[in-house]
């Protein structure tokens, strides 16, 4: 067998991808697998292996049989009626018929009409595995390769603290080095500017004042847009960040002890209230500075307006600023320097930590009227974090353990999380996903699940400053957790190691799990770009695939979403879709070459198909016997036998004679069972016809350099008609030109015309009423939909191809972006048009342009009740078209060949738009009457 492989292990993309999540519609009710206990399964096995279908079932007593009979009877299948009777005898007589039918359909995925024991076991195994995987949480860290940046201004000194500055927007980061160097970064960790802290003016030499101390901590004062920086010179530097020009504003010096940890709180709801700055010091005390009028300033303005440099305030002179600031000192809380300080405003509790064995962590009330809570453990705490809503505290220290504590129990931790090999330097609680992130001195991040206390992920950050056998130097506060800032809208984790910073993205919800679809879920308008879509006529559902590797199922009769699969191919964009012959299985292809098979009834992943290589899969089609044919950038044709697949992983069959036939990436594929052929089209414009029997090429259409073929469509009714199959049965789209081709006889091109309303557009999707092939739908890249009358088009033999347009029956702008998919479908005895756009919107229309609704809208429609249709939206679209004078409805003119340049195309469109308003209105009335008559006679 001829195969090509880019890796020795072709299954690596599946093994390393982010697990998918399954979200189901609550209306589906309880899964059949949830109702079955182990006792029920034993009874079901007895029923399937019993010689007589109506025999009495005996729990845990399988009937003894010879080996020959056992093998034969275990494969005996049950039809729906018999399966229902067995379920009622096992589960109970109150089992509903709808539940039995759903169970039977989910197991009989190939629609064979019977269920076998082996099929039932495979279904239950997949369902139980999916539920177990969904119940296990996934780590919040989503970046496999974090952004790592070097801060050259640090001069090889470690970064003490990184703070996030949100004003003025956009978001910026500000890092403070141990030597007092301040660096401003944008949200992508690119340096914007740098400045140094001002030194003592008495040491000014040659007009320079170099800062000669070490910084200990920094904090962002959000309501006044300043950053406070503490140093071992027993002072505070206030840096103004309210403008793009960052500068030092105030220098408060002369503290009695060195401030080692900072915390700041202000009331977001009542900004006029005083704000509080807390300073933990090296002697174990806490300083409290209440800023009484923060919007007027932190301190009194200096008397001299012409001062150069920051305003200097001697700490003993702080009483002169009593109108602006109030000061208080609480001494001797710890016996060691305070390394963390936090404030809980709702309970007015000050939280501090140190490396003391006797006062490791202390929670004390601001009023000092209550006894403090004191946690004691060996070697104390190097760091801690507290979450009020969870009533949870987490500590880390030199003993390498991460401990979880409840709010009011100080004697024993809830759990001790072991795994770090060096001192834990920092911990943060990430509440949105119920996880803890810890960081140790050897640059190792660990993500822990709060509920299960399991380590979900370990990330060893590869900073360039790391050397083998040496522990890199860190600042006092290496982690910054930034949750849902306004710019950008994602959560991030910033990690500092020596003079390097790493930026990692965080998931804001649990990833890889499962659950139910909710009414307050994400709106369609905020979804990522839509890349593929198709209609399932059996289940009357629309399947849509997106660029973020998710896909959804929608009910066409109501517009409601029934199923949503997240991370279907990890994080790879979905590129194409196809249905199996039973319309119960969905095939999805991705940009990295992976292909998966899904059960449309319950969202289970049935199979993973071997990638030909790591290049994009562009198109899929299912042949007879459930053989899947895949094409893409590999320029090869791969076949997968789904009917014979017994395992999760299915190998590729490369026996088709496709090696070297296409000289460019294959972009489209379409099959015609009546003629026993498939057609493939490539980026260089070549269309090749292949015989299914020989698996080899039989006809090459349009050789040479030409525009890429965007889509192919076989007109199945014509192909099945003996008198029409030699005419234009294959429609291809190139640069907006639709070409009708024959694959038999000497004449291959029967007609071609430019379809879009505007010049320079392309057509990505085609559809026809395949029972008669009387109309053709085309959707262009400008969002316009055209319905053409092709009942007589491309049927007559001419010396040269016909370049006239067929009659245009209807045309309207369905979406604001390119139409990825258009389909004409029959639902509840009504002919409708389905459109899907790259802007992630999908809609349903009547054939005369009436807007039924958009999938995912708040108010659902009833397909049998036209009063529930969104007529107003269609009216607005009609007015838009009237105002824009987009005409060309009845104009017939020559269209340039797509293999040539596009100069003639522009002139043709100018002819279309040159009609007068009166002519267009007259044509519109004639067209309306003609289309009404057409609908009644043709469809």
PDB file of C-alpha atoms in Angstrom, residues 4 86 141 446 482 485 588 667 733 738 774-775:
ATOM      1  CA  UNK A   4       3.259   8.926   2.851  1.00  0.00           C
ATOM      2  CA  UNK A  86     -35.794  -6.421  26.712  1.00  0.00           C
ATOM      3  CA  UNK A 141      -2.881  27.268  31.326  1.00  0.00           C
ATOM      4  CA  UNK A 446       2.087  23.609  38.708  1.00  0.00           C
ATOM      5  CA  UNK A 482      -4.484  39.215  35.628  1.00  0.00           C
ATOM      6  CA  UNK A 485      -8.808  42.941  32.076  1.00  0.00           C
ATOM      7  CA  UNK A 588     -14.751  16.810  10.275  1.00  0.00           C
ATOM      8  CA  UNK A 667      -9.383  22.434  -2.962  1.00  0.00           C
ATOM      9  CA  UNK A 733     -16.667  28.101  -9.744  1.00  0.00           C
ATOM     10  CA  UNK A 738     -19.667  29.473 -13.082  1.00  0.00           C
ATOM     11  CA  UNK A 774     -34.276  23.459 -12.315  1.00  0.00           C
ATOM     12  CA  UNK A 775     -32.619  26.102 -10.131  1.00  0.00           C
TER      13      UNK A 775
END
